[in-house]
Coordinates of C-alpha atoms in Angstrom, one line a residue:
M14 CA -14.0 -13.3 16.7
S15 CA -16.8 -10.9 16.0
L16 CA -15.7 -7.2 16.0
P17 CA -17.8 -4.1 16.0
P18 CA -18.0 -2.3 12.6
F19 CA -15.7 0.6 11.8
D20 CA -17.2 3.9 13.0
H21 CA -16.9 6.2 10.0
D22 CA -18.4 9.1 11.9
N23 CA -15.7 9.0 14.6
Q24 CA -12.8 11.5 14.1
A25 CA -9.9 12.9 15.9
K26 CA -10.8 15.4 18.6
F27 CA -8.7 17.7 20.9
V28 CA -8.9 17.0 24.6
D29 CA -7.0 17.9 27.7
P30 CA -3.7 16.1 28.3
P31 CA -3.7 13.1 30.7
N32 CA -2.4 15.2 33.6
P33 CA -3.0 18.9 32.9
A34 CA -2.0 19.9 36.5
W35 CA 1.4 18.3 36.2
S36 CA 4.2 20.4 37.7
Y37 CA 8.0 20.2 37.7
C38 CA 9.5 17.1 39.5
Q39 CA 6.0 15.6 40.1
A40 CA 6.4 11.8 40.2
V41 CA 4.3 9.5 38.0
D42 CA 2.7 7.8 41.0
S43 CA 1.2 11.1 42.3
T44 CA -2.0 10.5 40.4
A45 CA -4.3 7.5 40.4
T46 CA -3.7 6.7 36.8
G47 CA 0.1 7.0 37.4
R48 CA -0.1 4.7 40.4
A49 CA -2.0 2.1 38.4
W50 CA 0.6 2.3 35.7
Q51 CA 3.5 1.8 38.2
E52 CA 1.8 -1.2 39.8
G53 CA 2.6 -3.1 36.6
D54 CA 6.3 -3.1 37.6
E55 CA 5.4 -5.6 40.4
K56 CA 4.9 -8.3 37.8
G57 CA 8.6 -8.1 36.9
W58 CA 10.4 -7.8 33.6
K59 CA 11.4 -9.9 30.6
T60 CA 14.8 -9.1 29.3
I61 CA 15.7 -10.2 25.8
N62 CA 19.2 -10.7 24.6
T63 CA 18.9 -9.8 20.9
A64 CA 22.1 -11.6 20.0
V65 CA 20.6 -15.0 20.8
S66 CA 17.0 -14.3 20.1
D67 CA 15.0 -15.7 17.2
R68 CA 15.0 -13.4 14.2
L69 CA 11.2 -13.7 13.6
Y70 CA 10.4 -13.2 17.3
L71 CA 12.5 -10.0 17.4
Y72 CA 10.5 -8.7 14.4
K73 CA 7.2 -9.4 16.0
L74 CA 8.2 -8.0 19.4
M75 CA 9.7 -4.8 18.0
I76 CA 6.8 -3.9 15.7
S77 CA 4.4 -4.5 18.6
G78 CA 6.4 -2.3 21.0
I79 CA 7.5 0.5 18.6
V80 CA 4.1 2.0 18.0
P81 CA 2.3 3.7 16.4
R82 CA 4.4 3.9 13.2
P83 CA 3.6 6.3 10.4
I84 CA 3.4 4.6 6.9
A85 CA 5.3 5.6 3.8
F86 CA 3.2 4.6 0.7
V87 CA 6.0 4.6 -1.9
S88 CA 5.5 4.7 -5.6
T89 CA 8.5 3.8 -7.8
I90 CA 9.3 2.8 -11.4
S91 CA 11.8 0.3 -12.5
D92 CA 14.5 0.6 -15.3
D93 CA 12.1 -1.4 -17.5
G94 CA 9.2 0.9 -16.8
V95 CA 7.3 -1.3 -14.4
E96 CA 5.6 0.8 -11.8
N97 CA 5.6 -0.4 -8.1
L98 CA 3.5 0.7 -5.1
A99 CA 4.2 -0.5 -1.6
P100 CA 3.7 0.6 2.1
F101 CA 6.5 0.8 4.6
S102 CA 6.0 1.4 8.3
W103 CA 9.6 1.9 9.2
F104 CA 9.3 5.6 8.2
N105 CA 9.6 9.1 9.6
M106 CA 10.8 12.6 9.0
V107 CA 14.5 13.3 9.4
S108 CA 15.0 17.0 8.6
N109 CA 13.1 20.0 7.4
W110 CA 16.1 21.7 5.8
P111 CA 17.0 20.1 3.6
P112 CA 13.6 18.3 3.7
I113 CA 14.5 14.7 4.3
V114 CA 12.3 11.7 5.1
A115 CA 13.5 8.1 5.7
F116 CA 12.0 4.7 5.3
T117 CA 13.6 1.2 5.5
C118 CA 13.0 -1.7 3.2
S119 CA 13.7 -5.1 4.8
N120 CA 15.4 -7.5 2.4
G121 CA 13.8 -10.9 2.0
P122 CA 15.6 -14.2 2.1
T123 CA 15.3 -14.7 -1.7
R124 CA 15.5 -11.2 -3.2
I125 CA 15.9 -7.5 -2.6
K126 CA 12.6 -5.6 -2.6
D127 CA 11.6 -3.9 -5.8
T128 CA 11.4 -0.6 -4.0
T129 CA 15.0 -0.9 -2.9
N130 CA 16.2 -1.4 -6.4
N131 CA 13.9 1.2 -8.0
V132 CA 14.8 4.1 -5.7
K133 CA 18.4 3.8 -6.8
N134 CA 17.8 4.2 -10.5
G135 CA 17.6 8.0 -10.6
K136 CA 14.0 8.2 -11.8
G137 CA 12.8 9.5 -8.5
F138 CA 9.9 8.3 -6.4
T139 CA 6.9 9.5 -4.4
V140 CA 6.1 9.0 -0.7
N141 CA 2.3 9.3 0.0
I142 CA 0.5 9.3 3.3
I143 CA -2.4 6.9 3.8
S144 CA -5.7 8.0 5.2
E145 CA -8.6 6.0 6.5
P146 CA -10.8 6.0 3.3
F147 CA -8.3 4.0 1.3
V148 CA -6.3 2.0 3.8
E149 CA -7.5 -1.4 2.3
N150 CA -6.5 -0.2 -1.1
A151 CA -3.0 0.6 0.2
N152 CA -2.7 -2.6 2.2
V153 CA -3.3 -4.8 -0.8
T154 CA -0.1 -3.4 -2.4
S155 CA 1.9 -5.2 0.3
L156 CA 1.3 -8.4 -1.7
D157 CA 4.5 -10.4 -2.3
A158 CA 4.2 -10.1 -6.1
P159 CA 7.0 -10.9 -8.6
P160 CA 9.0 -7.9 -9.9
E161 CA 7.1 -7.7 -13.2
F162 CA 3.8 -7.2 -11.4
D163 CA 2.3 -3.7 -11.1
E164 CA 0.5 -3.3 -7.7
W165 CA -1.4 -0.3 -9.0
S166 CA -3.5 -2.7 -11.1
I167 CA -5.2 -4.2 -8.1
S168 CA -5.2 -1.2 -5.7
G169 CA -8.2 0.7 -7.2
L170 CA -6.1 3.8 -6.7
T171 CA -5.4 6.6 -9.2
K172 CA -2.1 7.6 -10.7
V173 CA -1.3 11.3 -11.0
P174 CA 1.8 12.4 -13.0
S175 CA 4.4 14.1 -10.8
V176 CA 5.9 17.4 -11.7
H177 CA 9.5 16.5 -11.1
V178 CA 10.0 12.7 -10.9
K179 CA 9.1 9.9 -13.2
A180 CA 7.0 7.9 -10.6
C181 CA 3.4 8.8 -10.2
R182 CA 1.9 10.0 -6.9
V183 CA -1.4 8.6 -5.5
K184 CA -4.3 10.9 -6.2
E185 CA -6.3 9.7 -3.2
S186 CA -3.4 10.7 -0.8
A187 CA -4.0 14.1 0.6
F188 CA -0.3 14.6 1.3
S189 CA 2.3 13.4 -1.2
M190 CA 6.0 14.1 -1.6
E191 CA 8.1 13.8 -4.8
C192 CA 11.5 12.6 -3.8
E193 CA 15.0 12.0 -5.1
L194 CA 17.4 9.5 -3.4
F195 CA 19.6 11.4 -0.9
Q196 CA 21.4 8.3 0.4
A197 CA 20.8 4.5 0.6
I198 CA 22.4 2.8 3.6
D199 CA 22.6 -1.0 3.7
I200 CA 22.1 -2.4 7.1
V201 CA 24.6 -5.2 7.5
H202 CA 24.4 -7.6 10.4
P203 CA 27.7 -7.2 12.4
T204 CA 28.1 -11.0 13.0
S205 CA 26.7 -12.7 9.9
G206 CA 27.6 -10.0 7.4
E207 CA 24.1 -10.4 5.9
C208 CA 22.5 -7.2 4.4
T209 CA 19.1 -7.5 6.1
A210 CA 17.7 -4.1 5.2
T211 CA 18.3 -0.9 3.3
H212 CA 17.6 2.5 4.9
I213 CA 16.5 5.1 2.3
L214 CA 17.0 8.8 2.9
A215 CA 14.8 10.7 0.5
H216 CA 15.2 14.3 -0.4
V217 CA 11.7 15.9 -0.8
K218 CA 11.6 18.1 -3.9
Y219 CA 7.9 18.8 -4.1
I220 CA 5.0 18.5 -1.6
H221 CA 1.4 18.2 -2.8
V222 CA -1.3 18.9 -0.1
R223 CA -5.0 18.9 -0.7
N224 CA -6.5 22.4 0.1
D225 CA -9.3 21.0 2.2
M226 CA -6.7 19.5 4.6
L227 CA -5.1 22.8 5.4
N228 CA -6.1 25.0 8.4
E229 CA -5.8 28.8 8.7
R230 CA -2.1 28.5 9.6
G231 CA -1.4 26.6 6.4
T232 CA -0.6 23.3 8.1
V233 CA -2.4 20.0 8.0
D234 CA -5.6 19.7 10.1
I235 CA -5.4 16.3 11.8
T236 CA -9.2 16.1 12.2
E237 CA -9.6 16.2 8.4
F238 CA -6.5 14.3 7.4
K239 CA -7.5 11.0 9.1
P240 CA -4.0 9.3 8.7
V241 CA -3.5 5.7 9.7
S242 CA -0.6 4.1 11.4
R243 CA 0.8 0.6 11.9
L244 CA 0.8 -1.4 15.1
G245 CA 1.9 -5.0 15.8
D246 CA 1.1 -8.0 13.6
I247 CA -1.4 -6.9 10.9
S248 CA -3.0 -4.2 13.0
Y249 CA -3.6 -0.5 12.0
A250 CA -4.7 2.4 14.1
R251 CA -6.5 5.7 13.6
V252 CA -5.9 9.0 15.4
G253 CA -8.3 9.3 18.4
D254 CA -7.9 11.9 21.2
V255 CA -5.3 14.6 20.4
F256 CA -3.8 16.7 23.2
R257 CA -1.3 19.6 23.2
I258 CA 1.5 20.1 25.8
S259 CA 3.6 23.2 25.7
R260 CA 7.3 22.8 25.4
P261 CA 9.0 24.6 28.3
V262 CA 11.4 27.4 27.6
W263 CA 14.4 27.9 30.0
A264 CA 14.4 31.7 29.8
T265 CA 10.9 31.9 31.2
E266 CA 10.8 28.7 33.3
E267 CA 14.2 28.7 35.1
T268 CA 12.9 30.2 38.3
N269 CA 10.0 27.7 38.5
I270 CA 12.3 24.8 37.8
Q271 CA 14.9 25.8 40.4
E272 CA 12.1 26.3 43.0
A273 CA 10.7 22.8 42.3
I274 CA 14.1 21.2 42.6
H275 CA 14.8 22.9 45.9
R276 CA 11.5 21.6 47.3
L277 CA 12.5 18.0 46.7

């Protein structure tokens, strides 16, 4: 299949939200776009019982439906000094105080992932965010290499010494976090007793942000950052249209909310 080339000039831009005129209690099918979306319900539903479903099918289905997923690009170092670099898309922020992020390492049928073992050794690790210019470099580190192999060697990426942990951070990443293990939680299947994954809670000790990524408020400018995310199968995505929707506040919106409810 022939695909159009990647558009390097395209970048995230701010636009109006899908329904800027939305009001309290307004149904989804009150707009043409909403009605078109609701019409899909007429084709029925497929209901999957996970207890009797194929393990691989569940994986493919869930990663295609739980999207987009941010990616933790994790740098670790083993007890023997072997450095490891690998991406994980089961990743997100958990808390800002204490600053905690989390990612999950799935356990293969033959051995535990190097990252799972390394984060537990007390040397610390870094979690780096991937941007468009080096997504291929990051992707190659997902290679199923043996434990003694250093993924940095084929990535074309640059090591930068951390200020607090033993593991290096990725210089090309515009947002990197030095972390210590907060908690490792083994995910054990309730029926088989198999440990299928390990959920890592990481305490962020230091954050490194490139100055050209910061806006006047001191936060990251999404239009400059160009982060990528994971979708289903082997697909990645970039940030396209960005829209802002205010979070309602009860103290100022109670009257409007009550009036909308009474009109139903």
